[in-house]
């Protein structure tokens, strides 16, 4: 059955910026611990973006009485897929750092989409379980159990990093390469050459736009299947 077309809020998400990416503190954390970059991003996304998603759904439900979870989820997926497409074209960064920034922004945008879709389907986007969902939906981990274990490790490493200063500098190129590969995996860009080709003059805009849009559409479909089969009438804490 086709979902009814809801009245669209002209500015449903505060601070809506297609180029918005992870905050500086998260970049620093991921650079210091690139092996667990996806886990750090998922934890921070739930903390920072979960409340935003919850407010958005609550407001849209007030503005559009009777709107279905599917219609709300469709609004979120369309909006953030468009953001992902635009973010692939607007980045001005170049070289390896530029490629890492691009996939980091994409992974953050996709996390934002998943959390808004979770809220649309009646789940609490601020619940720690959403970080597990992110890692499974973004295919960083195949099952929830391994995702939870990795999140626990990342959280422990985050706490430890606050207590102990890093005594030695790691080679920047090696760190950025590892960070880029982990974030590309999270964002759904499987081939490393696809990410690094974005820095080739003349190819960056076309490839970035196509790769970001395709990866995000695929994630939106998986998210709709994942949450839609257990849709709830309103946001509830688990």
mmCIF file of N, CA, C and O in Angstrom, residues 142-236:
data_model
loop_
_atom_site.group_PDB
_atom_site.id
_atom_site.type_symbol
_atom_site.label_atom_id
_atom_site.label_comp_id
_atom_site.label_asym_id
_atom_site.label_seq_id
_atom_site.Cartn_x
_atom_site.Cartn_y
_atom_site.Cartn_z
ATOM 1 N N UNK A 142 28.439 -7.975 11.656
ATOM 2 C CA UNK A 142 27.377 -8.792 11.080
ATOM 3 C C UNK A 142 26.231 -9.026 12.050
ATOM 4 O O UNK A 142 25.083 -9.174 11.630
ATOM 5 N N UNK A 143 26.546 -9.101 13.339
ATOM 6 C CA UNK A 143 25.512 -9.394 14.333
ATOM 7 C C UNK A 143 25.605 -8.415 15.488
ATOM 8 O O UNK A 143 26.652 -7.809 15.740
ATOM 9 N N UNK A 144 24.486 -8.285 16.222
ATOM 10 C CA UNK A 144 24.407 -7.317 17.313
ATOM 11 C C UNK A 144 25.388 -7.636 18.436
ATOM 12 O O UNK A 144 25.961 -6.728 19.047
ATOM 13 N N UNK A 145 25.621 -8.927 18.688
ATOM 14 C CA UNK A 145 26.496 -9.298 19.805
ATOM 15 C C UNK A 145 27.914 -8.766 19.605
ATOM 16 O O UNK A 145 28.519 -8.200 20.522
ATOM 17 N N UNK A 146 28.457 -8.932 18.408
ATOM 18 C CA UNK A 146 29.815 -8.446 18.159
ATOM 19 C C UNK A 146 29.849 -6.920 18.152
ATOM 20 O O UNK A 146 30.837 -6.308 18.562
ATOM 21 N N UNK A 147 28.763 -6.288 17.697
ATOM 22 C CA UNK A 147 28.699 -4.825 17.710
ATOM 23 C C UNK A 147 28.710 -4.302 19.139
ATOM 24 O O UNK A 147 29.417 -3.336 19.454
ATOM 25 N N UNK A 148 27.940 -4.954 20.023
ATOM 26 C CA UNK A 148 27.907 -4.516 21.433
ATOM 27 C C UNK A 148 29.275 -4.676 22.090
ATOM 28 O O UNK A 148 29.703 -3.825 22.872
ATOM 29 N N UNK A 149 29.938 -5.768 21.783
ATOM 30 C CA UNK A 149 31.268 -5.997 22.351
ATOM 31 C C UNK A 149 32.234 -4.908 21.889
ATOM 32 O O UNK A 149 32.977 -4.336 22.700
ATOM 33 N N UNK A 150 32.226 -4.599 20.604
ATOM 34 C CA UNK A 150 33.120 -3.570 20.075
ATOM 35 C C UNK A 150 32.786 -2.202 20.642
ATOM 36 O O UNK A 150 33.678 -1.394 20.927
ATOM 37 N N UNK A 151 31.505 -1.916 20.837
ATOM 38 C CA UNK A 151 31.106 -0.640 21.437
ATOM 39 C C UNK A 151 31.608 -0.537 22.869
ATOM 40 O O UNK A 151 32.044 0.538 23.310
ATOM 41 N N UNK A 152 31.561 -1.648 23.592
ATOM 42 C CA UNK A 152 32.078 -1.653 24.956
ATOM 43 C C UNK A 152 33.569 -1.394 24.988
ATOM 44 O O UNK A 152 34.064 -0.636 25.848
ATOM 45 N N UNK A 153 34.287 -1.985 24.046
ATOM 46 C CA UNK A 153 35.731 -1.752 23.964
ATOM 47 C C UNK A 153 36.009 -0.288 23.639
ATOM 48 O O UNK A 153 36.859 0.360 24.265
ATOM 49 N N UNK A 154 35.277 0.257 22.665
ATOM 50 C CA UNK A 154 35.485 1.652 22.265
ATOM 51 C C UNK A 154 35.175 2.601 23.410
ATOM 52 O O UNK A 154 35.902 3.580 23.640
ATOM 53 N N UNK A 155 34.102 2.320 24.155
ATOM 54 C CA UNK A 155 33.758 3.177 25.293
ATOM 55 C C UNK A 155 34.846 3.129 26.349
ATOM 56 O O UNK A 155 35.190 4.151 26.963
ATOM 57 N N UNK A 156 35.395 1.937 26.588
ATOM 58 C CA UNK A 156 36.480 1.807 27.556
ATOM 59 C C UNK A 156 37.727 2.554 27.113
ATOM 60 O O UNK A 156 38.397 3.215 27.917
ATOM 61 N N UNK A 157 38.022 2.484 25.825
ATOM 62 C CA UNK A 157 39.185 3.194 25.301
ATOM 63 C C UNK A 157 38.968 4.708 25.356
ATOM 64 O O UNK A 157 39.909 5.477 25.570
ATOM 65 N N UNK A 158 37.736 5.119 25.172
ATOM 66 C CA UNK A 158 37.422 6.545 25.277
ATOM 67 C C UNK A 158 37.670 7.046 26.693
ATOM 68 O O UNK A 158 38.259 8.105 26.906
ATOM 69 N N UNK A 159 37.215 6.267 27.659
ATOM 70 C CA UNK A 159 37.445 6.656 29.059
ATOM 71 C C UNK A 159 38.930 6.668 29.388
ATOM 72 O O UNK A 159 39.428 7.572 30.070
ATOM 73 N N UNK A 160 39.649 5.673 28.907
ATOM 74 C CA UNK A 160 41.074 5.585 29.191
ATOM 75 C C UNK A 160 41.831 6.753 28.577
ATOM 76 O O UNK A 160 42.796 7.266 29.155
ATOM 77 N N UNK A 161 41.403 7.188 27.402
ATOM 78 C CA UNK A 161 42.105 8.278 26.725
ATOM 79 C C UNK A 161 42.005 9.578 27.510
ATOM 80 O O UNK A 161 42.828 10.475 27.359
ATOM 81 N N UNK A 162 41.000 9.693 28.344
ATOM 82 C CA UNK A 162 40.861 10.895 29.156
ATOM 83 C C UNK A 162 41.815 10.889 30.347
ATOM 84 O O UNK A 162 42.106 11.929 30.923
ATOM 85 N N UNK A 163 42.285 9.709 30.688
ATOM 86 C CA UNK A 163 43.156 9.585 31.855
ATOM 87 C C UNK A 163 44.626 9.562 31.486
ATOM 88 O O UNK A 163 45.474 10.020 32.255
ATOM 89 N N UNK A 164 44.939 9.023 30.315
ATOM 90 C CA UNK A 164 46.342 8.864 29.941
ATOM 91 C C UNK A 164 46.621 9.580 28.627
ATOM 92 O O UNK A 164 45.969 9.306 27.629
ATOM 93 N N UNK A 165 47.575 10.457 28.638
ATOM 94 C CA UNK A 165 47.960 11.160 27.416
ATOM 95 C C UNK A 165 48.722 10.199 26.513
ATOM 96 O O UNK A 165 49.443 9.328 26.991
ATOM 97 N N UNK A 166 48.562 10.375 25.216
ATOM 98 C CA UNK A 166 49.288 9.542 24.255
ATOM 99 C C UNK A 166 50.762 9.926 24.287
ATOM 100 O O UNK A 166 51.132 11.048 23.988
ATOM 101 N N UNK A 167 51.611 9.007 24.657
ATOM 102 C CA UNK A 167 53.021 9.308 24.880
ATOM 103 C C UNK A 167 53.823 9.434 23.588
ATOM 104 O O UNK A 167 54.890 10.015 23.573
ATOM 105 N N UNK A 168 53.342 8.895 22.498
ATOM 106 C CA UNK A 168 54.108 8.944 21.260
ATOM 107 C C UNK A 168 53.250 9.344 20.083
ATOM 108 O O UNK A 168 52.053 9.041 20.035
ATOM 109 N N UNK A 169 53.846 10.032 19.141
ATOM 110 C CA UNK A 169 53.130 10.428 17.934
ATOM 111 C C UNK A 169 53.172 9.282 16.928
ATOM 112 O O UNK A 169 54.210 8.675 16.704
ATOM 113 N N UNK A 170 52.032 9.005 16.321
ATOM 114 C CA UNK A 170 51.973 7.971 15.294
ATOM 115 C C UNK A 170 52.101 8.636 13.924
ATOM 116 O O UNK A 170 51.694 9.793 13.753
ATOM 117 N N UNK A 171 52.669 7.951 12.945
ATOM 118 C CA UNK A 171 52.795 8.543 11.613
ATOM 119 C C UNK A 171 51.431 8.981 11.080
ATOM 120 O O UNK A 171 50.492 8.183 11.009
ATOM 121 N N UNK A 172 51.324 10.257 10.698
ATOM 122 C CA UNK A 172 50.035 10.809 10.289
ATOM 123 C C UNK A 172 49.444 10.083 9.090
ATOM 124 O O UNK A 172 48.255 9.778 9.060
ATOM 125 N N UNK A 173 50.259 9.787 8.097
ATOM 126 C CA UNK A 173 49.749 9.139 6.890
ATOM 127 C C UNK A 173 49.146 7.777 7.203
ATOM 128 O O UNK A 173 48.061 7.442 6.727
ATOM 129 N N UNK A 174 49.832 7.001 8.026
ATOM 130 C CA UNK A 174 49.309 5.689 8.401
ATOM 131 C C UNK A 174 48.008 5.783 9.158
ATOM 132 O O UNK A 174 47.076 5.005 8.930
ATOM 133 N N UNK A 175 47.914 6.742 10.067
ATOM 134 C CA UNK A 175 46.690 6.934 10.847
ATOM 135 C C UNK A 175 45.535 7.330 9.926
ATOM 136 O O UNK A 175 44.426 6.787 10.015
ATOM 137 N N UNK A 176 45.783 8.293 9.043
ATOM 138 C CA UNK A 176 44.729 8.771 8.163
ATOM 139 C C UNK A 176 44.265 7.676 7.202
ATOM 140 O O UNK A 176 43.076 7.556 6.911
ATOM 141 N N UNK A 177 45.186 6.864 6.729
ATOM 142 C CA UNK A 177 44.827 5.770 5.830
ATOM 143 C C UNK A 177 43.926 4.764 6.544
ATOM 144 O O UNK A 177 42.891 4.350 6.022
ATOM 145 N N UNK A 178 44.317 4.383 7.759
ATOM 146 C CA UNK A 178 43.528 3.416 8.520
ATOM 147 C C UNK A 178 42.157 3.988 8.863
ATOM 148 O O UNK A 178 41.132 3.303 8.761
ATOM 149 N N UNK A 179 42.139 5.271 9.261
ATOM 150 C CA UNK A 179 40.879 5.927 9.596
ATOM 151 C C UNK A 179 39.979 6.001 8.374
ATOM 152 O O UNK A 179 38.780 5.720 8.448
ATOM 153 N N UNK A 180 40.559 6.349 7.228
ATOM 154 C CA UNK A 180 39.768 6.436 6.010
ATOM 155 C C UNK A 180 39.156 5.105 5.609
ATOM 156 O O UNK A 180 37.991 5.042 5.223
ATOM 157 N N UNK A 181 39.931 4.033 5.713
ATOM 158 C CA UNK A 181 39.426 2.707 5.351
ATOM 159 C C UNK A 181 38.284 2.285 6.275
ATOM 160 O O UNK A 181 37.264 1.755 5.828
ATOM 161 N N UNK A 182 38.426 2.529 7.583
ATOM 162 C CA UNK A 182 37.383 2.141 8.540
ATOM 163 C C UNK A 182 36.105 2.947 8.311
ATOM 164 O O UNK A 182 34.993 2.409 8.365
ATOM 165 N N UNK A 183 36.244 4.252 8.048
ATOM 166 C CA UNK A 183 35.063 5.083 7.813
ATOM 167 C C UNK A 183 34.415 4.761 6.476
ATOM 168 O O UNK A 183 33.186 4.795 6.349
ATOM 169 N N UNK A 184 35.229 4.441 5.477
ATOM 170 C CA UNK A 184 34.675 4.044 4.181
ATOM 171 C C UNK A 184 33.871 2.758 4.315
ATOM 172 O O UNK A 184 32.813 2.595 3.709
ATOM 173 N N UNK A 185 34.362 1.842 5.124
ATOM 174 C CA UNK A 185 33.623 0.603 5.379
ATOM 175 C C UNK A 185 32.279 0.919 6.016
ATOM 176 O O UNK A 185 31.246 0.383 5.627
ATOM 177 N N UNK A 186 32.279 1.835 6.978
ATOM 178 C CA UNK A 186 31.043 2.195 7.669
ATOM 179 C C UNK A 186 30.057 2.885 6.732
ATOM 180 O O UNK A 186 28.850 2.661 6.806
ATOM 181 N N UNK A 187 30.583 3.721 5.840
ATOM 182 C CA UNK A 187 29.729 4.485 4.935
ATOM 183 C C UNK A 187 29.244 3.674 3.740
ATOM 184 O O UNK A 187 28.455 4.160 2.944
ATOM 185 N N UNK A 188 29.731 2.455 3.602
ATOM 186 C CA UNK A 188 29.249 1.598 2.529
ATOM 187 C C UNK A 188 30.030 1.696 1.250
ATOM 188 O O UNK A 188 29.603 1.219 0.210
ATOM 189 N N UNK A 189 31.182 2.327 1.294
ATOM 190 C CA UNK A 189 32.032 2.407 0.108
ATOM 191 C C UNK A 189 33.046 1.275 0.208
ATOM 192 O O UNK A 189 34.072 1.396 0.875
ATOM 193 N N UNK A 190 32.765 0.164 -0.436
ATOM 194 C CA UNK A 190 33.559 -1.043 -0.234
ATOM 195 C C UNK A 190 34.947 -0.954 -0.857
ATOM 196 O O UNK A 190 35.920 -1.406 -0.269
ATOM 197 N N UNK A 191 35.028 -0.376 -2.045
ATOM 198 C CA UNK A 191 36.318 -0.356 -2.728
ATOM 199 C C UNK A 191 37.106 0.879 -2.308
ATOM 200 O O UNK A 191 36.644 1.994 -2.458
ATOM 201 N N UNK A 192 38.308 0.669 -1.787
ATOM 202 C CA UNK A 192 39.133 1.806 -1.372
ATOM 203 C C UNK A 192 39.430 2.712 -2.557
ATOM 204 O O UNK A 192 39.483 3.934 -2.416
ATOM 205 N N UNK A 193 39.578 2.133 -3.739
ATOM 206 C CA UNK A 193 39.905 2.952 -4.919
ATOM 207 C C UNK A 193 38.781 3.926 -5.221
ATOM 208 O O UNK A 193 39.015 5.014 -5.756
ATOM 209 N N UNK A 194 37.540 3.570 -4.857
ATOM 210 C CA UNK A 194 36.429 4.478 -5.091
ATOM 211 C C UNK A 194 36.563 5.714 -4.219
ATOM 212 O O UNK A 194 36.289 6.832 -4.640
ATOM 213 N N UNK A 195 36.982 5.523 -2.967
ATOM 214 C CA UNK A 195 37.158 6.657 -2.076
ATOM 215 C C UNK A 195 38.311 7.536 -2.536
ATOM 216 O O UNK A 195 38.191 8.747 -2.645
ATOM 217 N N UNK A 196 39.451 6.920 -2.841
ATOM 218 C CA UNK A 196 40.629 7.704 -3.174
ATOM 219 C C UNK A 196 40.523 8.345 -4.556
ATOM 220 O O UNK A 196 41.171 9.343 -4.825
ATOM 221 N N UNK A 197 39.683 7.784 -5.433
ATOM 222 C CA UNK A 197 39.491 8.405 -6.740
ATOM 223 C C UNK A 197 38.811 9.762 -6.623
ATOM 224 O O UNK A 197 38.860 10.567 -7.543
ATOM 225 N N UNK A 198 38.195 10.014 -5.474
ATOM 226 C CA UNK A 198 37.514 11.286 -5.276
ATOM 227 C C UNK A 198 38.491 12.455 -5.276
ATOM 228 O O UNK A 198 38.084 13.606 -5.415
ATOM 229 N N UNK A 199 39.776 12.193 -5.099
ATOM 230 C CA UNK A 199 40.742 13.287 -5.081
ATOM 231 C C UNK A 199 41.321 13.573 -6.461
ATOM 232 O O UNK A 199 42.122 14.486 -6.616
ATOM 233 N N UNK A 200 40.927 12.789 -7.468
ATOM 234 C CA UNK A 200 41.436 13.004 -8.821
ATOM 235 C C UNK A 200 40.706 14.199 -9.440
ATOM 236 O O UNK A 200 39.478 14.224 -9.457
ATOM 237 N N UNK A 201 41.423 15.187 -9.948
ATOM 238 C CA UNK A 201 40.776 16.353 -10.568
ATOM 239 C C UNK A 201 39.786 15.929 -11.649
ATOM 240 O O UNK A 201 40.080 15.094 -12.499
ATOM 241 N N UNK A 202 38.587 16.508 -11.588
ATOM 242 C CA UNK A 202 37.573 16.210 -12.596
ATOM 243 C C UNK A 202 36.685 15.042 -12.249
ATOM 244 O O UNK A 202 35.603 14.901 -12.813
ATOM 245 N N UNK A 203 37.127 14.181 -11.337
ATOM 246 C CA UNK A 203 36.325 13.003 -10.986
ATOM 247 C C UNK A 203 35.646 13.158 -9.645
ATOM 248 O O UNK A 203 34.669 12.471 -9.356
ATOM 249 N N UNK A 204 36.121 14.046 -8.807
ATOM 250 C CA UNK A 204 35.656 14.128 -7.425
ATOM 251 C C UNK A 204 34.162 14.374 -7.311
ATOM 252 O O UNK A 204 33.456 13.670 -6.591
ATOM 253 N N UNK A 205 33.652 15.368 -8.034
ATOM 254 C CA UNK A 205 32.238 15.727 -7.899
ATOM 255 C C UNK A 205 31.347 14.599 -8.398
ATOM 256 O O UNK A 205 30.410 14.167 -7.721
ATOM 257 N N UNK A 206 31.638 14.087 -9.605
ATOM 258 C CA UNK A 206 30.786 13.039 -10.182
ATOM 259 C C UNK A 206 30.817 11.771 -9.343
ATOM 260 O O UNK A 206 29.788 11.199 -8.993
ATOM 261 N N UNK A 207 32.008 11.320 -9.000
ATOM 262 C CA UNK A 207 32.131 10.074 -8.249
ATOM 263 C C UNK A 207 31.599 10.227 -6.844
ATOM 264 O O UNK A 207 30.893 9.363 -6.337
ATOM 265 N N UNK A 208 31.919 11.356 -6.201
ATOM 266 C CA UNK A 208 31.445 11.571 -4.844
ATOM 267 C C UNK A 208 29.933 11.606 -4.772
ATOM 268 O O UNK A 208 29.315 11.001 -3.894
ATOM 269 N N UNK A 209 29.293 12.295 -5.716
ATOM 270 C CA UNK A 209 27.832 12.388 -5.743
ATOM 271 C C UNK A 209 27.200 11.015 -5.937
ATOM 272 O O UNK A 209 26.279 10.628 -5.225
ATOM 273 N N UNK A 210 27.708 10.250 -6.910
ATOM 274 C CA UNK A 210 27.135 8.940 -7.197
ATOM 275 C C UNK A 210 27.359 7.955 -6.070
ATOM 276 O O UNK A 210 26.433 7.264 -5.620
ATOM 277 N N UNK A 211 28.589 7.871 -5.572
ATOM 278 C CA UNK A 211 28.910 6.897 -4.537
ATOM 279 C C UNK A 211 28.146 7.175 -3.252
ATOM 280 O O UNK A 211 27.602 6.262 -2.621
ATOM 281 N N UNK A 212 28.081 8.442 -2.845
ATOM 282 C CA UNK A 212 27.378 8.794 -1.616
ATOM 283 C C UNK A 212 25.892 8.481 -1.717
ATOM 284 O O UNK A 212 25.291 7.927 -0.790
ATOM 285 N N UNK A 213 25.277 8.861 -2.829
ATOM 286 C CA UNK A 213 23.847 8.641 -3.011
ATOM 287 C C UNK A 213 23.517 7.153 -3.039
ATOM 288 O O UNK A 213 22.583 6.696 -2.378
ATOM 289 N N UNK A 214 24.287 6.374 -3.785
ATOM 290 C CA UNK A 214 24.016 4.941 -3.905
ATOM 291 C C UNK A 214 24.160 4.232 -2.565
ATOM 292 O O UNK A 214 23.316 3.411 -2.183
ATOM 293 N N UNK A 215 25.237 4.556 -1.840
ATOM 294 C CA UNK A 215 25.464 3.904 -0.551
ATOM 295 C C UNK A 215 24.369 4.260 0.450
ATOM 296 O O UNK A 215 23.919 3.410 1.233
ATOM 297 N N UNK A 216 23.912 5.515 0.429
ATOM 298 C CA UNK A 216 22.907 5.957 1.399
ATOM 299 C C UNK A 216 21.527 5.411 1.060
ATOM 300 O O UNK A 216 20.748 5.063 1.950
ATOM 301 N N UNK A 217 21.204 5.320 -0.222
ATOM 302 C CA UNK A 217 19.931 4.708 -0.622
ATOM 303 C C UNK A 217 19.871 3.253 -0.175
ATOM 304 O O UNK A 217 18.835 2.781 0.290
ATOM 305 N N UNK A 218 20.975 2.554 -0.330
ATOM 306 C CA UNK A 218 21.023 1.153 0.078
ATOM 307 C C UNK A 218 20.843 1.026 1.590
ATOM 308 O O UNK A 218 20.117 0.155 2.075
ATOM 309 N N UNK A 219 21.480 1.915 2.335
ATOM 310 C CA UNK A 219 21.336 1.902 3.789
ATOM 311 C C UNK A 219 19.905 2.239 4.188
ATOM 312 O O UNK A 219 19.349 1.624 5.110
ATOM 313 N N UNK A 220 19.280 3.185 3.516
ATOM 314 C CA UNK A 220 17.892 3.555 3.821
ATOM 315 C C UNK A 220 16.964 2.363 3.623
ATOM 316 O O UNK A 220 16.047 2.128 4.424
ATOM 317 N N UNK A 221 17.196 1.608 2.559
ATOM 318 C CA UNK A 221 16.364 0.422 2.314
ATOM 319 C C UNK A 221 16.521 -0.603 3.431
ATOM 320 O O UNK A 221 15.536 -1.148 3.932
ATOM 321 N N UNK A 222 17.768 -0.865 3.833
ATOM 322 C CA UNK A 222 17.991 -1.819 4.920
ATOM 323 C C UNK A 222 17.368 -1.322 6.229
ATOM 324 O O UNK A 222 16.808 -2.116 6.997
ATOM 325 N N UNK A 223 17.469 -0.033 6.471
ATOM 326 C CA UNK A 223 16.916 0.530 7.705
ATOM 327 C C UNK A 223 15.396 0.423 7.715
ATOM 328 O O UNK A 223 14.787 0.087 8.736
ATOM 329 N N UNK A 224 14.778 0.699 6.584
ATOM 330 C CA UNK A 224 13.318 0.593 6.477
ATOM 331 C C UNK A 224 12.870 -0.841 6.731
ATOM 332 O O UNK A 224 11.886 -1.087 7.448
ATOM 333 N N UNK A 225 13.592 -1.804 6.167
ATOM 334 C CA UNK A 225 13.246 -3.205 6.401
ATOM 335 C C UNK A 225 13.458 -3.593 7.862
ATOM 336 O O UNK A 225 12.668 -4.336 8.444
ATOM 337 N N UNK A 226 14.540 -3.088 8.439
ATOM 338 C CA UNK A 226 14.929 -3.453 9.809
ATOM 339 C C UNK A 226 13.946 -2.913 10.835
ATOM 340 O O UNK A 226 13.489 -3.632 11.729
ATOM 341 N N UNK A 227 13.593 -1.627 10.702
ATOM 342 C CA UNK A 227 12.688 -1.003 11.667
ATOM 343 C C UNK A 227 11.223 -1.143 11.276
ATOM 344 O O UNK A 227 10.347 -1.237 12.132
ATOM 345 N N UNK A 228 10.944 -1.162 9.990
ATOM 346 C CA UNK A 228 9.562 -1.185 9.538
ATOM 347 C C UNK A 228 8.814 -2.438 9.914
ATOM 348 O O UNK A 228 7.598 -2.404 10.133
ATOM 349 N N UNK A 229 9.531 -3.550 10.025
ATOM 350 C CA UNK A 229 8.849 -4.795 10.372
ATOM 351 C C UNK A 229 8.392 -4.811 11.824
ATOM 352 O O UNK A 229 7.567 -5.614 12.211
ATOM 353 N N UNK A 230 8.932 -3.906 12.617
ATOM 354 C CA UNK A 230 8.544 -3.824 14.038
ATOM 355 C C UNK A 230 8.121 -2.416 14.400
ATOM 356 O O UNK A 230 8.413 -1.920 15.480
ATOM 357 N N UNK A 231 7.439 -1.745 13.466
ATOM 358 C CA UNK A 231 7.025 -0.348 13.701
ATOM 359 C C UNK A 231 6.121 -0.242 14.919
ATOM 360 O O UNK A 231 5.248 -1.083 15.158
ATOM 361 N N UNK A 232 6.311 0.823 15.685
ATOM 362 C CA UNK A 232 5.520 1.088 16.873
ATOM 363 C C UNK A 232 4.772 2.395 16.670
ATOM 364 O O UNK A 232 5.199 3.271 15.896
ATOM 365 N N UNK A 233 3.635 2.614 17.331
ATOM 366 C CA UNK A 233 2.822 3.810 17.068
ATOM 367 C C UNK A 233 3.448 5.112 17.533
ATOM 368 O O UNK A 233 3.074 6.170 17.078
ATOM 369 N N UNK A 234 4.409 5.075 18.423
ATOM 370 C CA UNK A 234 5.027 6.293 18.909
ATOM 371 C C UNK A 234 6.393 5.956 19.489
ATOM 372 O O UNK A 234 6.730 4.800 19.685
ATOM 373 N N UNK A 235 7.184 6.987 19.725
ATOM 374 C CA UNK A 235 8.520 6.774 20.276
ATOM 375 C C UNK A 235 8.405 6.215 21.680
ATOM 376 O O UNK A 235 7.680 6.739 22.523
ATOM 377 N N UNK A 236 9.111 5.141 21.935
ATOM 378 C CA UNK A 236 9.099 4.554 23.268
ATOM 379 C C UNK A 236 10.519 4.215 23.666
ATOM 380 O O UNK A 236 11.331 3.852 22.835
#
